[in-house]
Short mmCIF file of C-alpha atoms in Angstrom, two decimals:
data_model
loop_
_atom_site.label_atom_id
_atom_site.label_comp_id
_atom_site.label_asym_id
_atom_site.label_seq_id
_atom_site.Cartn_x
_atom_site.Cartn_y
_atom_site.Cartn_z
CA MET A 170 -0.11 -33.70 -1.74
CA SER A 171 -1.83 -36.11 -4.27
CA GLU A 172 -1.55 -39.86 -3.85
CA ASN A 173 0.89 -40.41 -6.85
CA SER A 174 3.34 -37.73 -5.86
CA SER A 175 6.28 -38.48 -3.83
CA SER A 176 8.87 -36.39 -2.05
CA ARG A 177 12.42 -37.11 -1.58
CA ALA A 178 14.89 -35.09 0.75
CA VAL A 179 17.85 -34.16 -1.52
CA LEU A 180 19.49 -31.84 1.30
CA GLU A 181 19.08 -32.37 5.18
CA GLY A 182 19.86 -29.61 7.78
CA PRO A 183 23.66 -30.24 8.01
CA ASP A 184 24.01 -30.37 4.06
CA ILE A 185 22.35 -26.95 3.92
CA HIS A 186 24.64 -25.78 6.78
CA ARG A 187 27.74 -26.92 4.86
CA ALA A 188 26.62 -25.44 1.52
CA LEU A 189 26.06 -22.06 3.12
CA THR A 190 29.49 -22.18 5.07
CA ARG A 191 31.20 -23.13 1.63
CA ILE A 192 29.34 -20.25 -0.04
CA ALA A 193 30.39 -17.68 2.54
CA HIS A 194 34.10 -19.01 2.00
CA GLU A 195 33.55 -18.44 -1.80
CA ILE A 196 32.32 -15.04 -1.44
CA LEU A 197 35.20 -14.12 0.64
CA GLU A 198 37.66 -15.51 -1.75
CA ARG A 199 36.24 -14.19 -4.92
CA THR A 200 35.63 -10.73 -3.58
CA LYS A 201 38.87 -10.51 -1.64
CA GLY A 202 37.36 -10.27 1.76
CA ALA A 203 33.79 -8.98 1.18
CA SER A 204 34.76 -5.35 2.08
CA ASP A 205 32.24 -3.68 -0.14
CA VAL A 206 29.88 -6.47 -0.48
CA ILE A 207 25.90 -6.18 0.37
CA LEU A 208 23.88 -9.39 0.46
CA LEU A 209 20.40 -8.90 -0.83
CA GLY A 210 17.99 -11.79 -0.21
CA ILE A 211 14.85 -12.38 -2.24
CA PRO A 212 11.96 -12.87 0.13
CA THR A 213 10.89 -15.04 1.69
CA ARG A 214 13.47 -17.70 1.80
CA GLY A 215 16.29 -15.85 -0.11
CA ALA A 216 16.28 -13.21 2.69
CA THR A 217 16.43 -15.81 5.44
CA LEU A 218 19.38 -17.44 3.42
CA ALA A 219 21.12 -13.90 3.19
CA HIS A 220 21.12 -13.38 6.73
CA ARG A 221 22.54 -16.81 7.40
CA ILE A 222 25.49 -16.21 4.90
CA GLY A 223 25.95 -12.92 6.50
CA GLU A 224 26.40 -14.67 10.00
CA ARG A 225 28.82 -17.14 8.45
CA LEU A 226 30.94 -14.38 6.86
CA GLU A 227 31.12 -12.83 10.34
CA GLN A 228 32.02 -16.06 11.96
CA VAL A 229 34.64 -16.85 9.32
CA GLU A 230 36.47 -13.52 8.95
CA ASP A 231 34.96 -11.20 11.22
CA VAL A 232 33.72 -8.97 8.55
CA LYS A 233 30.26 -7.30 9.14
CA VAL A 234 28.46 -7.33 5.78
CA PRO A 235 25.28 -5.40 5.34
CA VAL A 236 22.25 -7.84 4.57
CA GLY A 237 18.97 -6.63 3.15
CA SER A 238 15.93 -7.95 1.21
CA LEU A 239 14.68 -6.99 -2.25
CA ASP A 240 11.14 -7.72 -3.31
CA ILE A 241 10.70 -8.22 -6.85
CA THR A 242 6.93 -8.67 -6.95
CA MET A 243 6.37 -5.38 -8.73
CA TYR A 244 8.87 -6.42 -11.47
CA ARG A 245 7.71 -9.76 -12.25
CA ASP A 246 6.85 -10.69 -15.82
CA ASP A 247 3.92 -13.05 -14.97
CA LEU A 248 1.79 -10.58 -12.81
CA ARG A 249 -1.07 -10.69 -15.24
CA THR A 250 -1.43 -14.42 -15.03
CA LYS A 251 -2.60 -14.52 -11.46
CA PRO A 252 -4.65 -12.10 -9.01
CA ALA A 253 -2.52 -9.37 -7.79
CA ARG A 254 0.07 -10.68 -5.19
CA ALA A 255 0.67 -9.46 -1.75
CA LEU A 256 4.15 -7.68 -1.58
CA GLY A 257 7.12 -8.89 0.17
CA HIS A 258 9.56 -6.83 2.27
CA THR A 259 12.43 -4.64 0.77
CA GLU A 260 15.09 -3.39 3.22
CA LEU A 261 18.14 -1.73 1.83
CA PRO A 262 21.16 -0.38 3.82
CA ALA A 263 20.82 3.13 4.77
CA ASP A 264 23.98 4.15 2.53
CA GLY A 265 22.29 2.59 -0.48
CA ILE A 266 23.83 0.30 -3.15
CA ASP A 267 25.59 2.73 -5.27
CA ASP A 268 29.10 1.52 -6.25
CA LYS A 269 28.70 -1.74 -3.89
CA LEU A 270 28.98 -5.32 -4.79
CA ILE A 271 25.59 -6.77 -4.44
CA VAL A 272 25.20 -10.50 -3.85
CA LEU A 273 21.64 -11.46 -4.74
CA VAL A 274 20.54 -14.56 -2.69
CA ASP A 275 17.60 -16.91 -3.57
CA ASP A 276 16.59 -20.43 -2.55
CA VAL A 277 16.21 -22.17 -5.93
CA LEU A 278 17.33 -20.91 -9.40
CA PHE A 279 14.99 -22.27 -12.03
CA SER A 280 13.86 -20.36 -15.13
CA GLY A 281 16.01 -17.28 -14.20
CA ARG A 282 12.96 -14.91 -14.46
CA THR A 283 13.06 -14.02 -10.81
CA ILE A 284 16.77 -12.80 -11.20
CA ARG A 285 15.90 -10.91 -14.24
CA ALA A 286 13.27 -9.08 -12.21
CA ALA A 287 15.74 -8.52 -9.57
CA LEU A 288 18.08 -6.95 -11.83
CA ASP A 289 15.34 -4.62 -12.95
CA ALA A 290 14.53 -3.74 -9.33
CA LEU A 291 18.22 -2.95 -8.54
CA ASN A 292 18.20 -0.65 -11.68
CA ASP A 293 15.76 1.55 -10.01
CA LEU A 294 17.45 1.76 -6.83
CA GLY A 295 20.90 2.68 -7.68
CA ARG A 296 23.96 1.69 -9.60
CA PRO A 297 25.95 -1.06 -8.07
CA ARG A 298 29.68 -1.76 -9.09
CA ALA A 299 28.77 -5.37 -9.94
CA VAL A 300 25.93 -7.92 -9.17
CA GLN A 301 26.63 -11.54 -8.30
CA LEU A 302 24.22 -14.40 -7.55
CA ALA A 303 24.42 -16.96 -4.95
CA VAL A 304 21.54 -19.71 -4.73
CA LEU A 305 21.03 -22.85 -2.51
CA VAL A 306 19.89 -25.07 -5.27
CA ASP A 307 20.30 -24.68 -9.07
CA ARG A 308 17.81 -26.92 -10.63
CA GLY A 309 18.48 -26.09 -14.29
CA HIS A 310 15.82 -25.30 -16.91
CA ARG A 311 16.94 -21.77 -17.52
CA GLU A 312 14.62 -19.55 -19.86
CA LEU A 313 16.97 -16.62 -19.80
CA PRO A 314 20.73 -16.08 -20.12
CA ILE A 315 21.52 -16.08 -16.28
CA ARG A 316 23.74 -18.08 -14.29
CA ALA A 317 24.70 -18.24 -10.54
CA ASP A 318 28.07 -17.39 -9.31
CA TYR A 319 27.90 -19.45 -5.99
CA VAL A 320 25.65 -22.52 -5.92
CA GLY A 321 25.01 -24.75 -2.82
CA LYS A 322 23.98 -27.80 -4.84
CA ASN A 323 23.24 -28.50 -8.66
CA LEU A 324 20.27 -30.48 -8.74
CA PRO A 325 19.32 -32.25 -11.99
CA THR A 326 15.55 -32.22 -12.25
CA ALA A 327 12.75 -32.83 -14.80
CA LYS A 328 10.88 -29.92 -15.56
CA SER A 329 7.57 -31.49 -14.14
CA GLU A 330 9.20 -31.85 -10.74
CA LYS A 331 9.13 -29.50 -7.87
CA VAL A 332 11.95 -28.14 -5.69
CA LYS A 333 10.77 -27.19 -2.22
CA VAL A 334 12.97 -25.50 0.29
CA PHE A 335 12.22 -25.59 4.09
CA LEU A 336 14.02 -23.40 6.53
CA ALA A 337 13.84 -23.39 10.26
CA GLU A 338 12.79 -19.67 10.53
CA THR A 339 9.81 -19.99 8.36
CA ASP A 340 8.99 -23.80 8.26
CA GLY A 341 10.38 -25.16 11.51
CA ARG A 342 12.90 -27.46 9.85
CA ASP A 343 15.83 -27.33 7.29
CA ALA A 344 15.52 -29.33 4.13
CA VAL A 345 15.30 -29.34 0.39
CA GLU A 346 12.83 -31.75 -0.99
CA LEU A 347 12.40 -32.92 -4.69
CA ILE A 348 8.41 -33.71 -5.39
CA LYS A 349 7.70 -35.75 -8.34
CA MET B 186 -10.76 -8.16 -3.10
CA ASN B 187 -13.83 -7.01 -5.26
CA LYS B 188 -13.25 -5.70 -8.58
CA HIS B 189 -14.50 -2.12 -7.76
CA LEU B 190 -13.79 -0.02 -4.74
CA ILE B 191 -17.21 2.01 -4.30
CA SER B 192 -17.82 1.69 -0.68
CA ALA B 193 -15.55 1.19 2.38
CA ALA B 194 -18.18 -1.45 3.25
CA ASP B 195 -17.04 -3.62 0.49
CA LEU B 196 -13.80 -4.22 2.16
CA SER B 197 -13.22 -7.13 4.60
CA LYS B 198 -10.90 -6.89 7.30
CA ASP B 199 -8.43 -9.01 5.40
CA ASP B 200 -8.87 -6.85 2.19
CA ALA B 201 -8.28 -3.59 4.28
CA LEU B 202 -5.30 -5.09 6.08
CA LEU B 203 -3.81 -6.16 2.49
CA ILE B 204 -4.30 -2.56 1.10
CA LEU B 205 -2.55 -1.05 4.24
CA ASP B 206 0.20 -3.62 4.33
CA THR B 207 0.72 -3.14 0.53
CA ALA B 208 0.77 0.72 1.06
CA GLU B 209 3.45 0.31 3.75
CA GLU B 210 5.79 -1.48 1.27
CA LEU B 211 5.13 1.20 -1.46
CA ALA B 212 5.66 4.12 0.96
CA ARG B 213 9.47 3.38 0.30
CA VAL B 214 9.04 3.98 -3.43
CA SER B 215 8.20 7.70 -2.61
CA GLU B 216 11.53 8.12 -0.87
CA ARG B 217 13.71 6.80 -3.44
CA SER B 218 15.32 8.73 -6.35
CA ILE B 219 13.30 6.86 -8.97
CA LYS B 220 9.98 7.01 -7.83
CA LYS B 221 8.49 4.63 -10.47
CA LEU B 222 7.44 0.99 -10.73
CA PRO B 223 6.83 -0.60 -14.08
CA THR B 224 4.04 -2.70 -12.70
CA LEU B 225 0.97 -1.13 -14.53
CA ARG B 226 2.42 -0.60 -17.85
CA GLY B 227 0.08 -0.79 -20.75
CA ARG B 228 -2.79 -0.19 -18.37
CA THR B 229 -5.21 2.93 -18.61
CA VAL B 230 -6.45 4.77 -15.60
CA VAL B 231 -9.16 7.50 -16.42
CA ASN B 232 -9.68 10.17 -13.91
CA LEU B 233 -13.34 11.00 -14.45
CA PHE B 234 -14.15 14.23 -12.32
CA PHE B 235 -17.52 15.92 -12.18
CA GLU B 236 -16.82 17.97 -9.22
CA ASP B 237 -13.80 20.07 -8.36
CA SER B 238 -10.72 18.61 -6.51
CA THR B 239 -7.22 19.21 -6.47
CA ARG B 240 -5.67 16.83 -3.91
CA THR B 241 -7.58 13.74 -4.75
CA ARG B 242 -7.29 13.93 -8.52
CA ILE B 243 -3.55 15.03 -8.41
CA SER B 244 -3.07 12.17 -5.82
CA PHE B 245 -4.76 9.48 -8.05
CA GLU B 246 -2.77 10.90 -11.00
CA ALA B 247 0.38 10.61 -9.26
CA ALA B 248 -0.19 7.18 -7.98
CA ALA B 249 -1.17 5.91 -11.57
CA LYS B 250 2.05 7.44 -13.09
CA ARG B 251 4.32 5.99 -10.25
CA LEU B 252 3.16 2.54 -11.42
CA SER B 253 3.61 3.30 -15.05
CA ALA B 254 -0.03 3.34 -16.05
CA ASP B 255 -1.24 5.68 -18.85
CA VAL B 256 -3.63 8.40 -17.25
CA ILE B 257 -6.37 10.29 -19.05
CA ASN B 258 -7.75 13.14 -16.97
CA PHE B 259 -11.39 14.06 -17.82
CA SER B 260 -12.92 16.77 -16.03
CA ALA B 261 -16.60 17.63 -16.77
CA LYS B 262 -15.97 21.45 -17.41
CA GLY B 263 -14.98 21.92 -20.96
CA SER B 264 -15.92 18.36 -21.90
CA SER B 265 -19.12 16.99 -23.77
CA VAL B 266 -20.95 16.92 -20.31
CA SER B 267 -21.25 20.61 -20.69
CA LYS B 268 -23.21 19.97 -23.99
CA GLY B 269 -25.45 17.60 -22.23
CA GLU B 270 -23.89 14.21 -22.63
CA SER B 271 -25.43 11.80 -20.21
CA LEU B 272 -23.30 9.71 -17.71
CA LYS B 273 -24.01 6.55 -19.71
CA ASP B 274 -22.79 7.94 -23.16
CA THR B 275 -19.61 9.26 -21.35
CA ALA B 276 -19.08 5.83 -19.72
CA LEU B 277 -19.45 4.17 -23.00
CA THR B 278 -16.95 6.68 -24.54
CA LEU B 279 -14.40 5.61 -21.83
CA GLU B 280 -15.20 2.31 -22.50
CA ALA B 281 -14.21 2.46 -26.26
CA MET B 282 -11.02 4.01 -25.23
CA GLY B 283 -10.03 0.92 -23.31
CA ALA B 284 -10.08 2.30 -19.70
CA ASP B 285 -9.00 -0.48 -17.26
CA ALA B 286 -9.94 1.60 -14.42
CA VAL B 287 -12.16 4.69 -13.90
CA VAL B 288 -11.58 6.90 -10.93
CA MET B 289 -14.79 8.59 -10.60
CA ARG B 290 -15.99 11.85 -8.45
CA HIS B 291 -19.39 12.86 -9.01
CA GLY B 292 -21.96 15.12 -7.11
CA ALA B 293 -24.51 12.53 -7.04
CA SER B 294 -24.41 9.72 -4.42
CA GLY B 295 -24.48 6.29 -6.27
CA ALA B 296 -23.06 7.63 -9.55
CA PRO B 297 -19.93 5.24 -9.41
CA TYR B 298 -22.15 2.36 -8.66
CA ARG B 299 -24.22 2.97 -11.79
CA LEU B 300 -21.08 3.35 -13.68
CA ALA B 301 -19.80 -0.10 -12.51
CA ASN B 302 -22.60 -1.61 -14.45
CA TRP B 303 -21.87 0.08 -17.73
CA ILE B 304 -18.36 -0.64 -18.11
CA ARG B 305 -15.95 -3.60 -17.98
CA GLY B 306 -12.87 -2.00 -16.17
CA SER B 307 -12.61 -1.38 -12.31
CA VAL B 308 -14.48 1.62 -10.86
CA VAL B 309 -12.77 3.50 -7.98
CA ASN B 310 -15.13 6.00 -5.96
CA ALA B 311 -13.11 9.09 -5.49
CA GLY B 312 -16.13 10.80 -3.64
CA ASP B 313 -19.86 10.66 -4.74
CA GLY B 314 -22.07 13.17 -3.24
CA THR B 315 -22.60 12.96 0.39
CA HIS B 316 -22.21 9.06 0.23
CA GLU B 317 -18.71 7.73 0.39
CA HIS B 318 -14.91 8.48 -0.33
CA PRO B 319 -13.32 5.14 0.44
CA THR B 320 -9.64 5.87 -0.42
CA GLN B 321 -9.74 8.89 1.91
CA ALA B 322 -10.67 6.40 4.71
CA LEU B 323 -7.88 4.10 3.71
CA LEU B 324 -5.37 6.84 3.77
CA ASP B 325 -6.57 8.04 7.06
CA ALA B 326 -6.47 4.58 8.58
CA PHE B 327 -3.04 4.20 6.95
CA THR B 328 -1.90 7.50 8.60
CA MET B 329 -3.33 6.41 12.07
CA ARG B 330 -1.65 2.99 11.78
CA ARG B 331 1.59 4.67 11.32
CA HIS B 332 1.33 6.73 14.59
CA LEU B 333 -0.62 3.95 16.65
CA LYS B 334 0.65 0.92 15.29
CA ASN B 335 -2.54 -0.97 15.63
CA LEU B 336 -6.13 0.31 15.44
CA GLU B 337 -7.89 -2.50 17.44
CA GLY B 338 -9.67 -0.82 20.30
CA ARG B 339 -8.44 2.73 19.55
CA LYS B 340 -10.67 5.61 20.19
CA ILE B 341 -11.23 7.79 17.18
CA THR B 342 -13.42 10.88 17.36
CA ILE B 343 -14.68 12.37 14.11
CA VAL B 344 -16.01 16.03 14.56
CA GLY B 345 -18.12 18.21 12.40
CA ASP B 346 -20.29 18.26 9.50
CA VAL B 347 -20.98 14.49 9.28
CA LEU B 348 -24.31 15.06 7.23
CA HIS B 349 -22.57 16.37 4.24
CA SER B 350 -19.34 14.23 4.74
CA ARG B 351 -18.70 11.27 2.57
CA VAL B 352 -15.33 11.17 4.40
CA ALA B 353 -17.12 10.61 7.91
CA ARG B 354 -19.31 7.71 6.53
CA SER B 355 -16.25 5.99 4.85
CA ASN B 356 -14.21 6.22 7.94
CA VAL B 357 -16.86 5.03 10.31
CA LEU B 358 -17.28 1.84 8.07
CA LEU B 359 -13.56 1.25 7.44
CA LEU B 360 -12.55 1.99 11.01
CA SER B 361 -15.09 -0.42 12.60
CA THR B 362 -14.02 -3.06 10.28
CA LEU B 363 -10.50 -2.60 11.65
CA GLY B 364 -11.73 -2.80 15.05
CA ALA B 365 -11.53 0.70 16.02
CA ASP B 366 -14.15 2.61 18.47
CA VAL B 367 -15.51 5.64 16.61
CA THR B 368 -17.49 8.35 18.11
CA LEU B 369 -19.02 11.07 16.13
CA VAL B 370 -19.33 14.52 17.46
CA ALA B 371 -21.55 17.03 15.73
CA PRO B 372 -24.56 19.28 16.28
CA PRO B 373 -27.87 17.36 15.75
CA THR B 374 -28.58 19.24 12.73
CA LEU B 375 -25.56 18.11 10.96
CA LEU B 376 -25.96 14.34 11.71
CA PRO B 377 -27.92 12.22 9.18
CA VAL B 378 -31.10 10.58 10.31
CA SER B 379 -29.74 7.02 9.75
CA VAL B 380 -26.58 7.84 11.99
CA GLY B 381 -28.23 5.39 14.64
CA THR B 382 -27.63 2.32 12.34
CA TRP B 383 -23.84 3.08 12.00
CA PRO B 384 -21.49 1.08 13.65
CA CYS B 385 -20.32 4.17 15.98
CA ASP B 386 -21.28 6.07 19.10
CA VAL B 387 -22.68 9.81 18.80
CA SER B 388 -22.06 12.59 21.25
CA TYR B 389 -23.01 16.18 21.15
CA ASP B 390 -20.24 17.17 23.91
CA LEU B 391 -16.99 17.63 22.41
CA ASP B 392 -15.10 18.59 25.61
CA ALA B 393 -16.29 15.26 27.09
CA VAL B 394 -14.98 13.16 24.44
CA LEU B 395 -11.43 14.83 23.94
CA PRO B 396 -9.56 13.38 26.83
CA LYS B 397 -10.34 9.86 25.88
CA SER B 398 -9.38 10.15 22.06
CA ASP B 399 -6.35 8.57 20.50
CA VAL B 400 -7.20 10.33 17.16
CA ILE B 401 -9.39 13.55 16.62
CA MET B 402 -10.58 14.01 12.93
CA MET B 403 -11.94 17.50 12.06
CA LEU B 404 -14.33 17.79 9.12
CA ARG B 405 -14.68 20.64 6.95
CA VAL B 406 -17.85 22.62 7.28
CA GLN B 407 -19.02 22.05 3.67
CA LYS B 408 -20.82 25.42 3.07
CA GLU B 409 -21.35 24.81 -0.72
CA ARG B 410 -23.63 21.99 0.11
CA MET B 411 -25.63 23.73 2.85
CA ASN B 412 -28.75 25.34 1.37
CA ALA B 413 -30.21 26.00 4.92
CA ALA B 414 -29.24 27.12 8.29
CA TYR B 415 -27.80 24.13 10.23
CA PHE B 416 -26.41 26.21 13.19
CA PRO B 417 -26.89 30.04 14.29
CA SER B 418 -23.59 31.46 13.17
CA GLU B 419 -20.21 30.38 12.28
CA ARG B 420 -18.90 31.92 15.32
CA GLU B 421 -21.28 29.73 17.49
CA TYR B 422 -20.13 26.67 15.65
CA SER B 423 -16.72 27.23 16.13
CA ARG B 424 -17.02 28.14 19.83
CA ARG B 425 -18.82 24.62 20.44
CA TYR B 426 -17.26 22.36 17.78
CA GLY B 427 -13.94 24.00 16.51
CA LEU B 428 -10.78 22.48 17.69
CA ASP B 429 -8.92 25.54 19.36
CA ARG B 430 -5.89 25.77 21.61
CA ASP B 431 -7.75 25.07 24.87
CA ARG B 432 -9.43 21.96 23.44
CA PHE B 433 -6.25 20.63 21.85
CA ALA B 434 -4.70 20.93 25.30
CA LYS B 435 -7.22 18.39 26.80
CA LEU B 436 -6.33 15.77 24.23
CA PRO B 437 -3.98 13.03 25.48
CA ASP B 438 -0.26 13.86 24.95
CA ASP B 439 0.19 11.33 22.17
CA ALA B 440 -3.06 11.87 20.31
CA ILE B 441 -2.85 13.01 16.70
CA VAL B 442 -4.95 15.63 14.96
CA MET B 443 -6.32 14.91 11.45
CA HIS B 444 -8.25 16.75 8.72
CA PRO B 445 -9.07 15.50 5.12
CA GLY B 446 -8.67 18.98 3.68
CA PRO B 447 -9.40 21.61 2.43
CA MET B 448 -9.42 23.30 5.80
CA ASN B 449 -11.44 26.34 6.95
CA ARG B 450 -8.75 27.80 9.37
CA GLY B 451 -10.57 29.40 12.29
CA MET B 452 -13.67 27.78 11.80
CA GLU B 453 -13.33 24.03 12.56
CA ILE B 454 -9.71 24.12 13.34
CA ALA B 455 -7.39 26.79 14.67
CA ALA B 456 -4.32 27.73 12.57
CA GLU B 457 -1.83 26.93 15.52
CA VAL B 458 -3.47 23.58 15.87
CA ALA B 459 -3.29 22.60 12.14
CA ASP B 460 0.35 23.58 12.18
CA SER B 461 1.30 21.85 15.34
CA ALA B 462 3.79 18.93 15.41
CA ARG B 463 0.76 16.53 16.23
CA SER B 464 -1.25 17.52 13.32
CA THR B 465 -1.02 14.92 10.48
CA ILE B 466 -2.57 16.93 7.74
CA VAL B 467 0.37 17.36 5.45
CA GLU B 468 1.21 13.67 5.90
CA GLN B 469 -2.15 12.62 5.02
CA VAL B 470 -1.61 14.09 1.56
CA ALA B 471 1.58 12.21 1.01
CA ASN B 472 0.05 8.93 2.30
CA GLY B 473 -2.84 9.67 -0.02
CA VAL B 474 -0.56 8.84 -3.09
CA THR B 475 0.92 5.79 -1.36
CA THR B 476 -2.45 4.34 -0.50
CA ARG B 477 -3.94 4.94 -3.82
CA MET B 478 -0.90 2.93 -5.44
CA ALA B 479 -1.80 0.12 -3.29
CA VAL B 480 -5.34 0.18 -4.46
CA LEU B 481 -4.62 0.54 -8.26
CA TYR B 482 -1.98 -2.18 -7.98
CA LEU B 483 -4.21 -4.66 -6.18
CA LEU B 484 -7.22 -3.70 -8.63
CA LEU B 485 -5.02 -3.86 -11.83
CA GLY B 486 -1.68 -5.33 -11.06
CA GLY B 487 -2.94 -9.06 -11.68
CA GLU B 488 -5.08 -10.78 -13.94
CA ILE B 489 -8.08 -8.57 -14.84
#
């Protein structure tokens, strides 16, 4: 980190825990029991969050919701700005996604371009009944007409700032930091 | 990764593992109903084949099309090459057509290396003379990894016409990069003079090597490249170096049998061995498409 940048924690571990629990409750409420829901996380941290939300759904209402991951690398619109990237892991439930309610899960919603790519990827994998979006942090500055259905925290940011999510599974601790 | 893929020696261990891991993810694309990704839209891949090939050309064509690239097939027969056009002029023609990558097969060792100096796009070697065939080595390594998980310390035996085989050279280089122990088995007349400098062991006794092999790869006896007598008779070759039922029984129970194709059934491999459950020969063809997709994505998918 350079000398004149500073980071501030905007969510700590317990805040993230509560936000995910609330999202789980909202999913159950909005989907009337989540009976045909599939949670698809966008690697890396979205996939981790999808698993956590899946566990919460099971704790709250004892529903077992299929959880998978959806890599969107091959559908990105900025592939040609950098050398080819390594691919993430895509894992879909064995029964496929046709006629299911897909809840996409990501850590930060920013320009909306990742979600646009995810919608394209889904289109090649099947025809879900509907697609919804859950994010831990919505930091604004959308560049496409996309919005989230479930938001852990709305975080007003300047476009020059960075939002970094840390999760215990990949980073050893839970936190969301705003880096100026 | 380098801009071109001409030799398996160009790949570091990290490069090779990145290609294999990418291929592992792309393998799922071949299982779904829409077997297509938009990643290489607008990129042009030219298949430039100066030698006959069915599986390699079709495999590269399928790989490029699954990534939505535009594919131009160029075969020397019926082209200006038969009117005497030089390789360089052909290359400049392709350059003018805006080829982002040229997949090249040529009878002369080193031809793709020359081509790489003349054009701006990436060059992928699809077999040059008796030199190298790196994507074949990658798909073989991918196939082995699917069966053996890790190649580190695994015993790989490659049997047959090493002298004329570009597959053998590329496999030895790549497999040693990946940490496997390779043993070549062939009659002395079918080993290149330089084999002592290769990162592998050499044996003339197939029966002694079989019980210790995790993988046995049979090479085709390349009659079309043989202009001298390398062994007394086909029958004798087959007796000493062919993989028949008795030799197959000496392999460990979980060992796999590979062959890059096309096979001479009854010569280097018995038909019943080639068709056994432990033969990966058909699987290798499917894995070829996946591995070549990974190579094309990593060469062309990003900034070029």
